[in-house]
Coordinates of C-alpha atoms and ligand atoms in Angstrom, one line a residue:
M1 CA 8.5 -41.9 -4.0
S2 CA 5.5 -40.9 -2.0
E3 CA 1.9 -40.9 -3.1
T4 CA 0.4 -37.4 -2.8
K5 CA -3.3 -36.5 -2.8
A6 CA -4.2 -33.3 -4.5
Y7 CA -6.6 -31.3 -6.6
A8 CA -5.5 -30.5 -10.1
A9 CA -6.6 -28.6 -13.2
F10 CA -6.7 -31.1 -16.1
S11 CA -7.4 -28.5 -18.9
A12 CA -8.2 -24.8 -19.2
D13 CA -12.0 -25.2 -19.4
K14 CA -12.6 -27.9 -16.8
P15 CA -13.1 -27.6 -13.0
L16 CA -10.3 -28.7 -10.7
A17 CA -10.7 -32.3 -9.6
P18 CA -9.0 -34.9 -7.4
F19 CA -5.6 -36.1 -8.6
T20 CA -3.0 -38.4 -7.2
F21 CA 0.7 -38.3 -8.1
E22 CA 4.2 -39.1 -6.7
R23 CA 6.4 -36.7 -4.8
R24 CA 10.2 -37.5 -4.9
E25 CA 12.0 -38.9 -1.9
P26 CA 13.8 -36.1 -0.1
R27 CA 17.3 -35.4 -1.6
A28 CA 20.2 -34.5 0.7
D29 CA 19.1 -30.9 1.0
D30 CA 15.3 -31.5 0.9
V31 CA 12.6 -30.9 3.4
A32 CA 9.4 -33.0 3.2
I33 CA 6.4 -31.0 4.4
E34 CA 2.8 -32.1 5.4
I35 CA 0.7 -29.2 4.1
L36 CA -1.7 -27.7 6.6
Y37 CA -2.9 -24.5 4.7
S38 CA -2.7 -23.4 1.2
G39 CA -3.6 -19.9 0.1
V40 CA -5.5 -19.3 -3.2
C41 CA -3.8 -16.7 -5.3
H42 CA -5.1 -15.1 -8.5
S43 CA -2.2 -16.6 -10.3
D44 CA -3.6 -20.0 -9.5
L45 CA -6.8 -19.2 -11.3
H46 CA -4.9 -17.7 -14.3
F47 CA -2.6 -20.7 -14.5
A48 CA -5.5 -23.3 -14.2
R49 CA -7.4 -21.5 -16.9
D50 CA -4.3 -20.9 -19.1
D51 CA -4.9 -17.2 -19.2
W52 CA -1.1 -16.7 -19.9
G53 CA -0.9 -19.3 -22.6
M54 CA 1.9 -21.2 -20.8
S55 CA 0.1 -23.8 -18.8
R56 CA 0.7 -27.6 -18.9
Y57 CA -1.7 -30.2 -17.4
P58 CA -2.5 -31.7 -15.1
V59 CA -1.3 -29.0 -12.8
V60 CA -1.7 -28.7 -9.0
P61 CA -1.8 -24.9 -8.2
G62 CA -0.9 -23.3 -4.9
H63 CA 2.1 -21.2 -3.9
E64 CA 1.2 -20.0 -0.5
I65 CA 1.9 -23.1 1.6
V66 CA 2.1 -23.6 5.4
G67 CA 2.9 -27.0 6.8
R68 CA 4.8 -29.2 9.2
V69 CA 8.2 -30.9 8.5
T70 CA 7.9 -34.7 8.3
A71 CA 11.3 -35.6 7.1
V72 CA 14.7 -34.0 6.2
G73 CA 17.5 -35.0 3.9
G74 CA 21.0 -35.9 5.4
E75 CA 22.5 -32.4 4.7
V76 CA 19.6 -30.3 5.9
S77 CA 20.8 -28.0 8.7
K78 CA 18.1 -25.3 9.1
F79 CA 15.0 -27.5 9.8
Q80 CA 14.0 -30.6 11.7
V81 CA 11.0 -32.9 11.9
G82 CA 8.0 -31.1 13.5
D83 CA 9.0 -27.5 12.5
I84 CA 6.3 -25.3 11.1
V85 CA 7.4 -23.9 7.8
G86 CA 6.3 -22.1 4.7
V87 CA 6.9 -22.3 0.9
G88 CA 6.1 -19.5 -1.4
C89 CA 6.2 -18.9 -5.2
M90 CA 9.7 -20.4 -5.8
V91 CA 11.2 -23.8 -5.1
D92 CA 14.6 -23.4 -6.7
S93 CA 16.9 -21.1 -8.8
C94 CA 20.4 -21.4 -10.3
R95 CA 21.9 -20.2 -7.0
H96 CA 25.1 -18.8 -8.5
C97 CA 24.1 -15.8 -10.6
K98 CA 24.4 -12.3 -9.3
P99 CA 20.7 -12.0 -8.4
C100 CA 20.8 -15.3 -6.6
E101 CA 24.0 -14.3 -4.7
D102 CA 22.3 -11.1 -3.8
G103 CA 19.3 -13.0 -2.3
V104 CA 16.8 -11.9 -4.9
E105 CA 16.2 -15.3 -6.4
Q106 CA 13.0 -14.1 -8.1
Y107 CA 15.3 -12.2 -10.6
C108 CA 17.6 -15.3 -11.2
L109 CA 19.2 -14.9 -14.6
E110 CA 18.2 -18.4 -15.6
G111 CA 14.7 -18.0 -14.3
F112 CA 13.5 -19.3 -10.9
T113 CA 11.7 -22.6 -10.6
M114 CA 8.0 -22.0 -10.0
T115 CA 6.4 -23.9 -7.1
Y116 CA 4.0 -25.3 -9.7
G117 CA 3.9 -25.4 -13.4
G118 CA 7.7 -25.5 -13.7
D119 CA 10.4 -28.1 -14.3
D120 CA 12.6 -29.4 -11.5
R121 CA 16.2 -28.3 -12.2
Q122 CA 17.7 -31.7 -11.2
D123 CA 15.3 -34.4 -12.6
G124 CA 13.2 -32.4 -15.0
T125 CA 9.9 -33.5 -13.3
F126 CA 7.0 -31.1 -13.5
T127 CA 6.6 -29.1 -10.3
Q128 CA 3.2 -29.4 -8.5
G129 CA 2.0 -26.9 -5.8
G130 CA 0.2 -26.6 -2.6
Y131 CA -3.3 -27.9 -3.3
S132 CA -1.9 -31.2 -2.1
D133 CA -1.2 -33.0 1.2
Q134 CA 2.6 -32.8 1.0
I135 CA 5.5 -31.2 -0.8
V136 CA 9.2 -31.8 -1.0
V137 CA 11.4 -28.6 -1.3
S138 CA 15.1 -27.8 -1.0
E139 CA 15.7 -26.2 2.4
H140 CA 17.0 -23.0 0.9
F141 CA 13.5 -22.2 -0.4
V142 CA 11.7 -23.2 2.9
L143 CA 10.7 -20.4 5.3
R144 CA 10.5 -20.7 9.1
M145 CA 7.1 -19.8 10.6
P146 CA 7.9 -17.6 13.6
E147 CA 6.6 -18.3 17.1
G148 CA 3.2 -16.8 17.6
I149 CA 2.2 -16.2 14.0
D150 CA -1.4 -17.2 13.1
L151 CA -0.8 -20.0 10.7
A152 CA -4.0 -20.0 8.7
S153 CA -3.8 -16.3 7.9
A154 CA 0.0 -16.4 7.3
A155 CA -0.2 -18.4 4.1
P156 CA -0.9 -15.4 1.8
I157 CA 2.0 -13.5 3.3
L158 CA 4.2 -15.8 1.2
C159 CA 2.9 -14.2 -2.1
A160 CA 0.5 -11.3 -1.5
G161 CA 2.5 -10.1 1.5
I162 CA 6.0 -10.3 0.1
T163 CA 4.8 -8.7 -3.2
T164 CA 3.9 -5.5 -1.4
Y165 CA 6.6 -5.6 1.3
S166 CA 9.6 -6.1 -1.0
P167 CA 9.1 -2.8 -3.0
L168 CA 8.2 -0.8 0.1
K169 CA 11.6 -1.9 1.6
H170 CA 13.6 -1.7 -1.5
Y171 CA 12.5 1.9 -2.2
G172 CA 13.1 2.8 1.5
V173 CA 9.6 3.6 2.8
K174 CA 10.1 4.9 6.3
A175 CA 8.3 6.5 9.2
G176 CA 6.6 9.7 8.2
D177 CA 6.5 9.0 4.5
K178 CA 3.3 9.5 2.7
V179 CA 2.3 6.3 0.9
G180 CA -0.6 5.8 -1.4
V181 CA -2.0 2.3 -2.0
I182 CA -4.0 1.9 -5.2
G183 CA -6.5 -0.9 -5.2
M184 CA -7.9 -2.8 -2.2
G185 CA -7.8 -6.5 -3.0
G186 CA -5.5 -9.2 -1.7
L187 CA -2.3 -7.2 -2.4
G188 CA -3.7 -3.8 -1.5
H189 CA -5.0 -4.6 1.9
M190 CA -1.6 -6.2 2.8
G191 CA 0.1 -3.1 1.4
V192 CA -1.9 -0.9 3.7
K193 CA -1.1 -2.9 6.8
L194 CA 2.6 -3.2 6.0
A195 CA 3.1 0.4 5.0
K196 CA 1.4 1.5 8.2
A197 CA 3.6 -0.9 10.3
L198 CA 6.6 0.7 8.7
G199 CA 5.4 4.0 10.1
A200 CA 4.1 5.6 6.9
E201 CA 1.0 7.8 6.6
V202 CA -1.2 5.7 4.3
T203 CA -3.9 6.7 1.8
V204 CA -6.0 4.2 0.0
F205 CA -7.1 5.0 -3.6
T206 CA -10.3 3.2 -4.6
R207 CA -12.9 3.7 -7.2
S208 CA -15.6 2.3 -4.9
E209 CA -17.1 4.4 -2.1
A210 CA -18.2 1.1 -0.6
K211 CA -14.5 0.4 0.2
I212 CA -13.9 3.5 2.3
E213 CA -14.9 1.9 5.6
E214 CA -12.9 -1.3 4.8
A215 CA -9.8 0.7 4.0
R216 CA -10.0 2.5 7.3
R217 CA -10.5 -0.8 9.1
H218 CA -7.2 -2.0 7.6
G219 CA -5.6 1.1 9.1
A220 CA -5.6 3.6 6.3
H221 CA -5.3 7.1 7.6
H222 CA -7.1 8.6 4.5
V223 CA -9.1 7.3 1.6
V224 CA -9.4 9.0 -1.8
V225 CA -12.1 8.0 -4.2
S226 CA -10.0 8.0 -7.4
S227 CA -13.0 8.5 -9.8
D228 CA -13.7 11.8 -8.1
E229 CA -11.6 14.5 -9.9
E230 CA -11.9 17.0 -7.1
Q231 CA -10.5 14.6 -4.6
M232 CA -7.7 13.7 -6.9
A233 CA -6.9 17.4 -7.6
A234 CA -6.8 18.0 -3.8
V235 CA -3.9 15.5 -3.4
A236 CA -1.7 16.7 -6.2
E237 CA 2.1 16.5 -5.3
T238 CA 1.4 14.9 -1.9
Y239 CA 3.0 11.4 -1.9
D240 CA 6.5 10.0 -1.5
F241 CA 5.4 6.5 -2.8
M242 CA 2.5 5.1 -4.7
L243 CA 2.0 1.3 -4.4
D244 CA -0.1 0.3 -7.4
T245 CA -1.7 -3.1 -7.0
V246 CA -4.3 -2.8 -9.8
P247 CA -4.0 -5.9 -12.1
V248 CA -5.9 -4.3 -15.1
Q249 CA -5.1 -1.4 -17.3
H250 CA -5.7 2.0 -15.8
D251 CA -4.6 5.6 -16.3
L252 CA -1.4 6.2 -14.3
N253 CA -1.3 9.9 -15.1
P254 CA -3.5 11.2 -12.2
Y255 CA -1.5 9.1 -9.8
L256 CA 1.9 10.3 -11.1
G257 CA 0.5 13.8 -10.6
A258 CA -0.2 12.9 -6.9
L259 CA 3.5 12.2 -6.3
K260 CA 5.9 14.8 -4.9
Y261 CA 9.0 15.6 -6.8
D262 CA 11.3 12.5 -6.6
G263 CA 8.3 10.4 -5.8
T264 CA 8.2 6.8 -6.9
H265 CA 5.2 4.9 -8.4
I266 CA 5.7 1.1 -7.9
M267 CA 3.7 -1.4 -10.0
V268 CA 3.1 -4.9 -8.7
G269 CA -0.3 -5.8 -10.2
L270 CA -0.3 -5.1 -14.0
L271 CA 1.5 -7.3 -16.4
E272 CA 0.0 -5.9 -19.6
P273 CA 1.0 -2.8 -21.6
I274 CA 0.3 0.5 -19.8
E275 CA -2.7 2.2 -21.4
P276 CA -3.6 5.0 -21.7
A277 CA -0.1 6.3 -22.5
I278 CA 1.9 7.9 -19.8
Q279 CA 2.6 11.6 -20.2
A280 CA 6.4 11.8 -19.9
F281 CA 5.9 15.3 -18.7
N282 CA 4.5 13.8 -15.5
L283 CA 7.9 12.1 -14.9
V284 CA 10.3 14.6 -16.3
F285 CA 9.2 17.8 -14.7
K286 CA 9.3 16.3 -11.2
R287 CA 12.1 13.7 -11.5
R288 CA 9.5 11.1 -10.6
V289 CA 10.3 7.4 -10.9
L290 CA 8.1 4.7 -12.3
A291 CA 9.2 1.2 -11.2
G292 CA 8.0 -2.4 -11.1
S293 CA 8.6 -5.2 -8.6
L294 CA 8.1 -9.0 -8.5
I295 CA 7.4 -11.0 -5.2
G296 CA 10.6 -11.0 -3.0
G297 CA 13.7 -13.0 -2.2
I298 CA 13.8 -15.8 0.3
E299 CA 15.8 -13.8 2.9
E300 CA 13.4 -10.9 2.6
T301 CA 10.4 -13.2 2.9
Q302 CA 11.7 -14.6 6.2
E303 CA 12.3 -11.0 7.3
L304 CA 8.6 -10.3 6.4
L305 CA 7.3 -13.3 8.3
D306 CA 9.2 -12.2 11.4
F307 CA 7.9 -8.6 10.9
C308 CA 4.3 -9.8 10.6
A309 CA 4.6 -11.9 13.8
E310 CA 6.2 -9.0 15.7
H311 CA 3.5 -6.5 14.6
D312 CA 0.6 -9.1 14.6
I313 CA -0.1 -8.4 10.9
R314 CA -2.6 -10.8 9.4
C315 CA -4.0 -11.3 6.0
D316 CA -7.8 -11.3 6.1
V317 CA -8.8 -14.7 5.0
E318 CA -11.9 -16.9 4.3
M319 CA -11.2 -20.5 5.1
I320 CA -12.5 -23.1 2.6
D321 CA -12.4 -26.8 2.1
M322 CA -10.5 -28.3 -0.8
Q323 CA -13.8 -29.5 -2.3
D324 CA -15.0 -25.8 -2.5
I325 CA -12.1 -24.7 -4.8
N326 CA -14.1 -24.3 -8.0
T327 CA -16.7 -22.1 -6.2
A328 CA -13.8 -20.1 -4.8
F329 CA -12.3 -19.6 -8.2
D330 CA -15.7 -18.3 -9.6
R331 CA -16.1 -16.0 -6.7
M332 CA -12.5 -14.7 -7.1
Q333 CA -13.1 -13.9 -10.7
K334 CA -16.0 -11.7 -9.6
G335 CA -13.9 -10.0 -7.0
D336 CA -16.1 -11.6 -4.3
V337 CA -13.4 -12.4 -1.7
R338 CA -12.2 -10.5 1.4
Y339 CA -9.3 -10.9 0.7
R340 CA -7.9 -14.3 0.3
F341 CA -9.3 -17.8 0.3
V342 CA -7.2 -20.3 2.3
I343 CA -7.7 -24.0 2.0
D344 CA -7.7 -26.0 5.2
M345 CA -5.9 -29.0 3.8
A346 CA -7.3 -31.3 6.5
S347 CA -10.4 -31.3 4.2
L348 CA -8.4 -33.2 1.6
K349 CA -8.3 -36.2 3.9
D350 CA -12.1 -36.5 3.8
Ligands
ZN1 ZN1 0.6 -15.6 -5.9
ZN2 ZN1 20.3 -17.4 -10.4

């Protein structure tokens, strides 16, 4: 067992505070990792504050982890001490069901093991995440950081990045396709960069005129102010794909109308009922598809890291110290972050 320093949420209504707990000794297939950077995802905030009614405490959030290997178990073959690696939203799955065999562990029939807030499949211990100085993970769920990738800005690729990349790949976005990206937060700005790198012509849909310049800076070819009915009417039946990153309820009908026939609207942000109702007419008359997608598998996440290194794609991040996490949570709740906070875990040593 190894003593681990961390910051944890102790209840839904209290700020995160220092916490010490024990990590397991590496098992035969485990990799022990000293954490260098930890991205701050909206899920962390929701989990800490029990917004989904499933939280247990104390919980150490964090599932966008970059670190250095400090020890490996006897059967580990992919990593050695000193390697720079990453851990995302999953630390285990059943590994034998069809989705696991297909490399889409996020759809494991038995449910994947969450990096934090879950139960370890072997010893039943509560999993604790990346707001800590070290983590122990089975090598199957550890990613290799490619040569040349900027480590600090790479952490959010492990959640925000893969959440947008996986559906773009699955639905076959390719050079020349017209892609709309709805919303310009942590997910949206990565969606723009990734769709553009795949060769698509990218349009950002935003309600805020203030975000037009930002969208162009991230490489968007066009920007449509979605609250402007004239602008929306002008892009009717234009897009092959629509990547919808908005996490709150919003009217899908105008966006469905902006798809070509056979176009696909992919939802990655919203987890609540869709309201107002969808006019089935908007789907039926143009054979349009409405789809959802959750993060991405381990193999695909590795592919994405390599893709980001090759194309020099970075998440826009604001570095913070561990001690600043409660301020960061408050700012995130107000949408005051461009676009991801990343904790420099060296600050935890202070
Ligand atoms: Zn996340
Ligand atoms: Zn499985």
